[in-house]
PDB file of C-alpha atoms and ligand atoms in Angstrom:
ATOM      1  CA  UNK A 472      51.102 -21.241  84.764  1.00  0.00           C
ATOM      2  CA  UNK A 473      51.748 -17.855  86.435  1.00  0.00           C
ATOM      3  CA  UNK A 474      52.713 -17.569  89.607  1.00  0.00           C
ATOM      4  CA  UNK A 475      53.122 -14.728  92.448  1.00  0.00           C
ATOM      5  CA  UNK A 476      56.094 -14.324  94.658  1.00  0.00           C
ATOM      6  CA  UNK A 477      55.908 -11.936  97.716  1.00  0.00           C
ATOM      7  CA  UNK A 478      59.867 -12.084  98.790  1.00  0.00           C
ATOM      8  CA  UNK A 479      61.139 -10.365 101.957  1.00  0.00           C
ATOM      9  CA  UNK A 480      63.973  -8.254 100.950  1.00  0.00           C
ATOM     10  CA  UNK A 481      66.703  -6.566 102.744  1.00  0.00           C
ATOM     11  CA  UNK A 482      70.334  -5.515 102.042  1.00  0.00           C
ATOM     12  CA  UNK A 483      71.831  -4.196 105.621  1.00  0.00           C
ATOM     13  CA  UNK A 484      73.981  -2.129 103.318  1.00  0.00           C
ATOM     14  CA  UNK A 485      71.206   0.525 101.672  1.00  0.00           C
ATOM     15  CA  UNK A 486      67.513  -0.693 103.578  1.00  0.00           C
ATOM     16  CA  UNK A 487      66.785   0.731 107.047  1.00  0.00           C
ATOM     17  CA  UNK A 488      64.498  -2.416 107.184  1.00  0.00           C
ATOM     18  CA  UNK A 489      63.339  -5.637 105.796  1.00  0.00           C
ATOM     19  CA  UNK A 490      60.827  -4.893 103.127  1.00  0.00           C
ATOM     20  CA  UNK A 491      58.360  -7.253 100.589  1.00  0.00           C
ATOM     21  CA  UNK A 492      58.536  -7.187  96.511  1.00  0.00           C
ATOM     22  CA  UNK A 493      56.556  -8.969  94.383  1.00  0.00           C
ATOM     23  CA  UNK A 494      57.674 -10.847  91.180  1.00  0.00           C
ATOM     24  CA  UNK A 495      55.018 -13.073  88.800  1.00  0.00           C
ATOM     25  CA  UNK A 496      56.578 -15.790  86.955  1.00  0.00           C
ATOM     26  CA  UNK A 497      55.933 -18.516  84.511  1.00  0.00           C
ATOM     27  CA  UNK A 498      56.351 -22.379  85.802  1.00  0.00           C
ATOM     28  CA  UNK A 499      54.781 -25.056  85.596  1.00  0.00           C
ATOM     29  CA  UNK A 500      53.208 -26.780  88.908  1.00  0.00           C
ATOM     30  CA  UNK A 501      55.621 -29.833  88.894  1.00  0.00           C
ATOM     31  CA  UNK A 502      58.203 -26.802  89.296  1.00  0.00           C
ATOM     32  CA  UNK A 503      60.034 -26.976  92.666  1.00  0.00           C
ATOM     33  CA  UNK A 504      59.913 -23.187  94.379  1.00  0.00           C
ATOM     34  CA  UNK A 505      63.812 -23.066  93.884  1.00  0.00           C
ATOM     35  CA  UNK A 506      63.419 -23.191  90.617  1.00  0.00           C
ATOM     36  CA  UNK A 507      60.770 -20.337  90.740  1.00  0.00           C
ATOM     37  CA  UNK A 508      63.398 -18.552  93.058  1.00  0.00           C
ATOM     38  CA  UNK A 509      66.646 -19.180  90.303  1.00  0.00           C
ATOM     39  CA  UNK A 510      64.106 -18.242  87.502  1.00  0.00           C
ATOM     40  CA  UNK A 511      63.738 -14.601  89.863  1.00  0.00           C
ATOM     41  CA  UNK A 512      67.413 -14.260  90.059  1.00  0.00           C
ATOM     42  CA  UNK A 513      68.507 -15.498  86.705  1.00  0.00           C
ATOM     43  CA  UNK A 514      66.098 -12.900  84.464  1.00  0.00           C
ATOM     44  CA  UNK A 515      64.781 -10.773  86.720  1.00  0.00           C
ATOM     45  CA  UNK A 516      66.726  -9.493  89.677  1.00  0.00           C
ATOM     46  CA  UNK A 517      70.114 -11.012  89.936  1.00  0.00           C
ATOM     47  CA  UNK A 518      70.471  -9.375  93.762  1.00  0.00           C
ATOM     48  CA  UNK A 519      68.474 -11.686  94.729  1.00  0.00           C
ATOM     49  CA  UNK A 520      70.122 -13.655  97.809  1.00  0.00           C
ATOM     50  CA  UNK A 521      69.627 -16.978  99.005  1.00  0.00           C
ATOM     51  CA  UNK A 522      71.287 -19.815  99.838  1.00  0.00           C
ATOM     52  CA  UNK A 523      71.235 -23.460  97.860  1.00  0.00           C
ATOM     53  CA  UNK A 524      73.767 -26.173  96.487  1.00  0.00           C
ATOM     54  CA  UNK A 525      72.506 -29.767  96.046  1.00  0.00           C
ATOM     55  CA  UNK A 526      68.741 -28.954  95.125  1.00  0.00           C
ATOM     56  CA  UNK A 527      67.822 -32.412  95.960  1.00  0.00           C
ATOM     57  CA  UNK A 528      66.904 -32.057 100.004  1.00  0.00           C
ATOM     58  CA  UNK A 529      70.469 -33.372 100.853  1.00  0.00           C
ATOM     59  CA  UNK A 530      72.558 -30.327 101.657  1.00  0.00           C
ATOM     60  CA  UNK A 531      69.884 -27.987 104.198  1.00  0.00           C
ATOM     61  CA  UNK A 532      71.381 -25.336 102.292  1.00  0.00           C
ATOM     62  CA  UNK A 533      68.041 -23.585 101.359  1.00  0.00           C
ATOM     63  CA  UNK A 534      65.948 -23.589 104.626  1.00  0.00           C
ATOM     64  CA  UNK A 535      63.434 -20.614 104.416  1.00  0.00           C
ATOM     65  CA  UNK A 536      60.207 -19.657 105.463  1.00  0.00           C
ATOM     66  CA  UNK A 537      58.088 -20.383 102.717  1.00  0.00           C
ATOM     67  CA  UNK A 538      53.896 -19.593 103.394  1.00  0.00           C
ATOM     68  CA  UNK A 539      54.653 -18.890 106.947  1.00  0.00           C
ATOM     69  CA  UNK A 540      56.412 -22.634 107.512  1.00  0.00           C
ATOM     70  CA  UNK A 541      59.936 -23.747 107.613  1.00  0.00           C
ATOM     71  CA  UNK A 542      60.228 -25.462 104.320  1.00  0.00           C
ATOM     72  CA  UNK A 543      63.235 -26.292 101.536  1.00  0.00           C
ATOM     73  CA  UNK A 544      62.780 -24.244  98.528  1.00  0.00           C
ATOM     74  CA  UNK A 545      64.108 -27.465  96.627  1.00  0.00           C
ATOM     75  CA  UNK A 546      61.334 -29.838  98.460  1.00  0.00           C
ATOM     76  CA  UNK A 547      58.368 -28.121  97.780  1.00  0.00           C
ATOM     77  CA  UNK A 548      56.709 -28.016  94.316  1.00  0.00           C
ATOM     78  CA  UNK A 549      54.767 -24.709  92.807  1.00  0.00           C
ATOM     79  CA  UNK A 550      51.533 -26.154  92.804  1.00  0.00           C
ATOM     80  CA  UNK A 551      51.694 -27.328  96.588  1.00  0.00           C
ATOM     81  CA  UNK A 552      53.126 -23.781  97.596  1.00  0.00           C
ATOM     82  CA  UNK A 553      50.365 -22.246  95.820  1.00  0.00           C
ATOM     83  CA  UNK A 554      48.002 -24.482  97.185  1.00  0.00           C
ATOM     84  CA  UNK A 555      49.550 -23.633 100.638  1.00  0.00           C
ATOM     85  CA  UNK A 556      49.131 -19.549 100.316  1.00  0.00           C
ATOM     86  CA  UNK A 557      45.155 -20.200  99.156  1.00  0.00           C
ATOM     87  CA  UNK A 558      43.641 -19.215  95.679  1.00  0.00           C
ATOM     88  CA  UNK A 559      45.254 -16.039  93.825  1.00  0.00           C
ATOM     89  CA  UNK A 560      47.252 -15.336  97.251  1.00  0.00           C
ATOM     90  CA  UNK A 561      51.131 -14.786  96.423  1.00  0.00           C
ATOM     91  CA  UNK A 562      53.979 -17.342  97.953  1.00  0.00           C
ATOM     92  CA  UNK A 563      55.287 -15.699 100.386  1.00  0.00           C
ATOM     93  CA  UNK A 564      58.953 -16.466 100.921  1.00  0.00           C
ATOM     94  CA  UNK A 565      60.874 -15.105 103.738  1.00  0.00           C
ATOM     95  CA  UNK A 566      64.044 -15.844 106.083  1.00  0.00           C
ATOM     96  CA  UNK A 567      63.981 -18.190 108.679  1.00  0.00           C
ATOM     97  CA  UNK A 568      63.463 -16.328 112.337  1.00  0.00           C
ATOM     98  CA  UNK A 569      65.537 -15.762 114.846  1.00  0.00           C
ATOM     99  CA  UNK A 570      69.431 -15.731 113.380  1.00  0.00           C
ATOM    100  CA  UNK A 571      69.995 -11.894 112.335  1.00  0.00           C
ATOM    101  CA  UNK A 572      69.509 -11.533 108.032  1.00  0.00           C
ATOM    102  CA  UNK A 573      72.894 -11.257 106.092  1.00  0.00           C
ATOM    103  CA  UNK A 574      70.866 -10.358 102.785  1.00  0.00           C
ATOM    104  CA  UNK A 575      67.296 -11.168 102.050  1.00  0.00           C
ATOM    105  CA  UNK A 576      67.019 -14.889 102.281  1.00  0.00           C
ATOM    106  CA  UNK A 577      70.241 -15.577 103.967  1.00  0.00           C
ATOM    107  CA  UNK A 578      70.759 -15.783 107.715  1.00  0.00           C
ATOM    108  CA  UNK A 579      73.755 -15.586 109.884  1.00  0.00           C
ATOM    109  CA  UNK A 580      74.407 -19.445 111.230  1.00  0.00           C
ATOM    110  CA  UNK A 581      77.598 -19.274 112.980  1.00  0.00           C
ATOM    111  CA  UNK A 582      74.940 -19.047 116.731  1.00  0.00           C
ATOM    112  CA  UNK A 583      73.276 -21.923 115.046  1.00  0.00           C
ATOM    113  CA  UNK A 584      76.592 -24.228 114.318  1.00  0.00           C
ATOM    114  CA  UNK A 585      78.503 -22.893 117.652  1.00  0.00           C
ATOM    115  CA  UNK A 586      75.587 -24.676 119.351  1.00  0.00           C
ATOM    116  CA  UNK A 587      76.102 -27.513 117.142  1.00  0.00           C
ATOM    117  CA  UNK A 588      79.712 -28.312 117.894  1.00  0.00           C
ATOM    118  CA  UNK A 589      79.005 -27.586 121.351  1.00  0.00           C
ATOM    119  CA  UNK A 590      77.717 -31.615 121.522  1.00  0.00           C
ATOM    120  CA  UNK A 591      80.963 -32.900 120.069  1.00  0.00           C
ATOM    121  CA  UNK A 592      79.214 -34.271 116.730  1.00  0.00           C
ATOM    122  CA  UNK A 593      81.781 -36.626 116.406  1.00  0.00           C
ATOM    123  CA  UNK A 594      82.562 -40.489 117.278  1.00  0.00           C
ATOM    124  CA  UNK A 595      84.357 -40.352 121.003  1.00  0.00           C
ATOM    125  CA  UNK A 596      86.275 -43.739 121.230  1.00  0.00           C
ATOM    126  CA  UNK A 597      89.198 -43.905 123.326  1.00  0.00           C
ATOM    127  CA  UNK A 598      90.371 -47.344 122.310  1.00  0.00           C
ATOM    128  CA  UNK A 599      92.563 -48.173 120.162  1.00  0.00           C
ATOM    129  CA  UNK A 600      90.981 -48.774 116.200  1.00  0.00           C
ATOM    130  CA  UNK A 601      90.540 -52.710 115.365  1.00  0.00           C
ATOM    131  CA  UNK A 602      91.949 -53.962 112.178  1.00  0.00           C
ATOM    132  CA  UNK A 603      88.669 -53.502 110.321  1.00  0.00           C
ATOM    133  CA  UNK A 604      85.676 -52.124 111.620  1.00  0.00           C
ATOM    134  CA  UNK A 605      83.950 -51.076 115.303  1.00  0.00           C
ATOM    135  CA  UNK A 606      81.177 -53.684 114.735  1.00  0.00           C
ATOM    136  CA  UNK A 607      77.665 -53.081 115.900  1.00  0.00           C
ATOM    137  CA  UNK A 608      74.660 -54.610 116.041  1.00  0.00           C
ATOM    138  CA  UNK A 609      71.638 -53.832 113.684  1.00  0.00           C
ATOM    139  CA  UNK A 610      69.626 -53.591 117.098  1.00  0.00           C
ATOM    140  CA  UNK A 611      72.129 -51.246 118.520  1.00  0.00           C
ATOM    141  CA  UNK A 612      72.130 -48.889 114.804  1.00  0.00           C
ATOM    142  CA  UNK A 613      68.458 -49.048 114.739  1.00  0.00           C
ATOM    143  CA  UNK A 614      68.459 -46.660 117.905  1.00  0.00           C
ATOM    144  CA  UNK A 615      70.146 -43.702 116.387  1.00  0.00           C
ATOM    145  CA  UNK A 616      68.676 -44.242 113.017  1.00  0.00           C
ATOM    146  CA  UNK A 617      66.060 -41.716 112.722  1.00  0.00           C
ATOM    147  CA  UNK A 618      68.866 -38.714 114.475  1.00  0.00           C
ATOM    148  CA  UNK A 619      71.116 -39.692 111.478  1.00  0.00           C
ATOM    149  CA  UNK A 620      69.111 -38.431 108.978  1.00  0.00           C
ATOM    150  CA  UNK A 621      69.272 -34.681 109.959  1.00  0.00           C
ATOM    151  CA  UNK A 622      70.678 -32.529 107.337  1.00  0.00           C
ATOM    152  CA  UNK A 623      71.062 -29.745 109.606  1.00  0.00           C
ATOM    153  CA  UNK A 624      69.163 -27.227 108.121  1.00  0.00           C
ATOM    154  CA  UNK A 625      67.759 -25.548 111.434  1.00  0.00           C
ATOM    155  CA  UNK A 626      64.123 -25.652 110.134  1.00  0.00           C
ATOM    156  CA  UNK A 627      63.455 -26.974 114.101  1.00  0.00           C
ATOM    157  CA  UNK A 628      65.528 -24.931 115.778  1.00  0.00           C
ATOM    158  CA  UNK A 629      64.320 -21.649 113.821  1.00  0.00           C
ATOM    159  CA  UNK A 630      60.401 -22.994 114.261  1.00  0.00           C
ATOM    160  CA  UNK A 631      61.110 -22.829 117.834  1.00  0.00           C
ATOM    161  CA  UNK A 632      59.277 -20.468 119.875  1.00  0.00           C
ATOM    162  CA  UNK A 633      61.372 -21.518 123.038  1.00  0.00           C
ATOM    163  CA  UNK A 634      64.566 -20.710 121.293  1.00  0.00           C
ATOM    164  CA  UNK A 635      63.344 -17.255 119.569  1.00  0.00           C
ATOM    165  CA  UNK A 636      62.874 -15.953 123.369  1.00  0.00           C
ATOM    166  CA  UNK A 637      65.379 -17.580 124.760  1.00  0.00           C
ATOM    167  CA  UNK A 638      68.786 -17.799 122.794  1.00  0.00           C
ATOM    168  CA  UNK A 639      70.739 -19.761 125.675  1.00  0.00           C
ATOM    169  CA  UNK A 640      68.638 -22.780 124.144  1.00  0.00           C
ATOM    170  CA  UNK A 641      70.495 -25.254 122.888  1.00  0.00           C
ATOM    171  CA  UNK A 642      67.865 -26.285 119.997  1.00  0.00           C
ATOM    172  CA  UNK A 643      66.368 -28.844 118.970  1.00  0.00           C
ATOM    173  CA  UNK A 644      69.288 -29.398 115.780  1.00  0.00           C
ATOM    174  CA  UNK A 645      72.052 -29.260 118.417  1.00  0.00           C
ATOM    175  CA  UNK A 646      69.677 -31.716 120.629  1.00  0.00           C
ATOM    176  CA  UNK A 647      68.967 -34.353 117.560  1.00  0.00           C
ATOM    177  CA  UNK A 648      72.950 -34.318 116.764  1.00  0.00           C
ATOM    178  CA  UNK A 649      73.644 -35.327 120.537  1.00  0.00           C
ATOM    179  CA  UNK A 650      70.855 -38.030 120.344  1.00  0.00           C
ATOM    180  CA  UNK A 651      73.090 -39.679 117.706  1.00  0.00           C
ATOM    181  CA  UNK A 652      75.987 -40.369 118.962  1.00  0.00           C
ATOM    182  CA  UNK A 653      74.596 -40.594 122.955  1.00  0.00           C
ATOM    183  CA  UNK A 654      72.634 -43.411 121.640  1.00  0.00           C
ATOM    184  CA  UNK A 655      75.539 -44.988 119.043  1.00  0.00           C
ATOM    185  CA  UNK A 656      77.169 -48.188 121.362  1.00  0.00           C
ATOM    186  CA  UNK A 657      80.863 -47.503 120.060  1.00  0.00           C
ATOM    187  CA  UNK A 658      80.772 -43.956 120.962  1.00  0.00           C
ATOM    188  CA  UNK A 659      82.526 -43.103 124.867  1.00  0.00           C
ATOM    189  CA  UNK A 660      81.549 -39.777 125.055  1.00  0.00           C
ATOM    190  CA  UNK A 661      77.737 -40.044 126.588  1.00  0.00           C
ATOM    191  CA  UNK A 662      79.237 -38.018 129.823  1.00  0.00           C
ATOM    192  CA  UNK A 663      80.519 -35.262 128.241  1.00  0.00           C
ATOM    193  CA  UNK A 664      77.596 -34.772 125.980  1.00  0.00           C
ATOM    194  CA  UNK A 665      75.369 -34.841 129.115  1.00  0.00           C
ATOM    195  CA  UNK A 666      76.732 -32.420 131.239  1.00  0.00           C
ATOM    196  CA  UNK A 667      76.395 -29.925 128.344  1.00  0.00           C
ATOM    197  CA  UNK A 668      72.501 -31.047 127.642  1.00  0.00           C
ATOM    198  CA  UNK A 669      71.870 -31.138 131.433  1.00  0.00           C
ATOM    199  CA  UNK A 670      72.525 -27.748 131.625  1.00  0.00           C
ATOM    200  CA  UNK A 671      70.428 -24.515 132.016  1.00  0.00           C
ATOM    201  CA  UNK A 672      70.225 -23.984 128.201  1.00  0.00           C
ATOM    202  CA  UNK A 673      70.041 -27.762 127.692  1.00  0.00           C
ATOM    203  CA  UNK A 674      67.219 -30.341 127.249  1.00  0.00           C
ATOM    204  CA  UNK A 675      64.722 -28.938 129.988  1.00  0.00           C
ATOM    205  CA  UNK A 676      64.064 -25.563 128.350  1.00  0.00           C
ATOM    206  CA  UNK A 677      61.897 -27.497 125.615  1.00  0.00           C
ATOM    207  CA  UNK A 678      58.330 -26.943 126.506  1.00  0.00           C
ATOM    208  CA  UNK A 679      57.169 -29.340 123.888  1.00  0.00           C
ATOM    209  CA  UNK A 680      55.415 -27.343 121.650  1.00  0.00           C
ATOM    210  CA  UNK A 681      56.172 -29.479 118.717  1.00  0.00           C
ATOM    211  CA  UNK A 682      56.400 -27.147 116.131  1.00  0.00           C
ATOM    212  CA  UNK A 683      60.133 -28.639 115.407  1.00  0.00           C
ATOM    213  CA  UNK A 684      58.887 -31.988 114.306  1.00  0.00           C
ATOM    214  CA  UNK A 685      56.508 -30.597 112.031  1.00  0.00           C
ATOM    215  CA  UNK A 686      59.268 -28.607 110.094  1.00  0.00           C
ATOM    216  CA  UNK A 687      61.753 -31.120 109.911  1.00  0.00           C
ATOM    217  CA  UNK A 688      62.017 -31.828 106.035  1.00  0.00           C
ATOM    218  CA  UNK A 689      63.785 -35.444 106.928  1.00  0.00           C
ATOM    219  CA  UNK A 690      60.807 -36.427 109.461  1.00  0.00           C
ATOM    220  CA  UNK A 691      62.795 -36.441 112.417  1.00  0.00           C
ATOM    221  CA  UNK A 692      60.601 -37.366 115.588  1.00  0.00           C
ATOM    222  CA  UNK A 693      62.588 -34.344 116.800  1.00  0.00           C
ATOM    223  CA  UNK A 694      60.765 -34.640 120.401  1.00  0.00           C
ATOM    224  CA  UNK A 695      61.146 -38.162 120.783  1.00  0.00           C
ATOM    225  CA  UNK A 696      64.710 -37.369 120.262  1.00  0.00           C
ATOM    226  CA  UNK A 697      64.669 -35.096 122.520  1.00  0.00           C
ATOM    227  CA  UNK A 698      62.788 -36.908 125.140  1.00  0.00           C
ATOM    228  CA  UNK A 699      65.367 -40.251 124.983  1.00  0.00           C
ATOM    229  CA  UNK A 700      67.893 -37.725 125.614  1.00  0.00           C
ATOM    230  CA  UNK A 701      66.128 -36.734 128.925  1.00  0.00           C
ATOM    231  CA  UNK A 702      65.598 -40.344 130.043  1.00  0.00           C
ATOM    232  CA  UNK A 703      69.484 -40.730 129.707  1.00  0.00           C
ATOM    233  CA  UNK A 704      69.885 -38.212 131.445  1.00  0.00           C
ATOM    234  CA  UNK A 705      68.317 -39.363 134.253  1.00  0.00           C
ATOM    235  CA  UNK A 706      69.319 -42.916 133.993  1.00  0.00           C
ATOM    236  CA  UNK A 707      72.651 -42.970 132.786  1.00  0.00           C
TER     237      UNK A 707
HETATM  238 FE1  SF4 B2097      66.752 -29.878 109.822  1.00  0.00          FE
HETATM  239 FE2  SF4 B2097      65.333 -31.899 110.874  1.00  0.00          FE
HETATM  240 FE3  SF4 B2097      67.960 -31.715 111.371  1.00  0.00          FE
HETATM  241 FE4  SF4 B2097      66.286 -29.983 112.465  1.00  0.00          FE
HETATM  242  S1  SF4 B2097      66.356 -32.195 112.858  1.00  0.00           S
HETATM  243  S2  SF4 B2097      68.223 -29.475 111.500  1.00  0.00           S
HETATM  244  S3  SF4 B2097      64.770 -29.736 110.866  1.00  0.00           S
HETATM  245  S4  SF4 B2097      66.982 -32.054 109.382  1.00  0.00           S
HETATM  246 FE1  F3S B2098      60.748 -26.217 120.698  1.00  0.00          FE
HETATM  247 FE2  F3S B2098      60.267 -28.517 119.575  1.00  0.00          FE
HETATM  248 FE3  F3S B2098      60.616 -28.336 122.194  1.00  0.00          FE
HETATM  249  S1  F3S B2098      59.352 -26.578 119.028  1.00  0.00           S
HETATM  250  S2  F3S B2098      59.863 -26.336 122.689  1.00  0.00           S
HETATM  251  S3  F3S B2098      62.123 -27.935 120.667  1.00  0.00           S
HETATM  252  S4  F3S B2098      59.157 -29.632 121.125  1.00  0.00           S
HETATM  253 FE1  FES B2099      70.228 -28.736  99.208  1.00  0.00          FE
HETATM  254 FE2  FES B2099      67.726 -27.799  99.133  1.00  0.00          FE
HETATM  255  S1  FES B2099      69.451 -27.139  97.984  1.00  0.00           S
HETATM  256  S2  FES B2099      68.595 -29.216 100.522  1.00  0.00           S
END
């Protein structure tokens, strides 16, 4: 089948500004839009720029906006993204918002990871390491379950109109990391993590609007996350 692409382009280098092109290509609908994206670069237009490595929804690598949503280009299959942009309307593909563009479909995520490592994404245990194995129960590692999953991929954060106007926001990403280890029972660092998220650009700027939980690709309950975060908070 034939498909349209509509692909925001922009090299800092030579373009005053971002502009569209448009590319039609042969795939068939099981086809996942990466492969519609290689198939661009490949043996059409090898400058082309975008980011992907595991092509398998594991790596985050290849976040974009795809139809106007935060999607993977790996996740999403032609016939769905065609189905998305409505009858003989092109896919449009563009950058996720709000981190400034390297080249065309790549963004600048150092803001994005700063925030990240800001929570301390890491086990805090000040005691010594037992023989084996910190053991825990499966009660205890069913409450930090769903924040392990995230592949960070900043689909939330980037879908988040409280971040876009307001860049001391933490994020939701950033949020979801701290969840998981403030809610692991062998981790020690729940204070540390707190102070950061109880600050100005912490927990309380999220207004709810939910669009974060409905970009996740892992289906994250992003705002749940976010709101057991607030209860510890304020009972810890
Ligand atoms: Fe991506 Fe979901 Fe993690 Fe956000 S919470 S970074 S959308 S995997
Ligand atoms: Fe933003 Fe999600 Fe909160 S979209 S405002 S982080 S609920
Ligand atoms: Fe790894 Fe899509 S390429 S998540």
């Amino acid at each position: 089948m034939e498909y349209r692409f509509k692909i925001k382009r922009y090299n800092p280098e030579t373009d005053k500004k971002p502009h569209w092109e448009e590319y039609k290509i042969d795939a068939s609908p099981t086809d996942r839009l990466l492969d519609g994206l290689n198939e661009i670069k490949w043996y059409r237009d090898g400058a082309l720029t975008y980011r992907r490595s595991c092509a398998h929804g594991i790596c985050g690598s290849d976040a974009m906006m795809i139809n106007g949503h935060n999607q993977l280009a790996c996740k999403i299959v032609m016939q769905d993204a065609q189905k998305q942009a409505g009858k003989n309307q092109p896919i449009t593909v563009e950058p996720l918002r709000g981190f400034p563009i390297v080249k065309d479909l790549v963004v600048d995520m150092e803001g994005f990871f700063a925030k990240y490592r800001a929570v301390k994404p890491y086990l805090i245990n000040h005691e010594p390491a037992p023989e084996r194995e910190r053991i825990q129960s499966i009660a205890d590692r069913e409450k930090y379950d769903d924040t392990t999953k995230c592949i960070l991929c900043a689909a939330c954060t980037t879908s988040c109109p409280t971040f876009w106007a307001d860049r001391e926001y933490i994020g939701p990403a950033a949020i979801v990391q701290a969840h998981r280890f403030i809610y692991d029972s062998r981790d020690q660092g729940i204070d540390e993590r707190l102070n950061i998220l109880g600050e100005t650009g912490g927990v309380y700027k999220c207004r709810t609007i939910y669009n974060c939980v409905e970009a996740c690709p892992r289906g994250i309950d992003v705002t749940r996350a976010i709101n057991e975060v607030r209860q510890a908070l304020l009972f810890h």
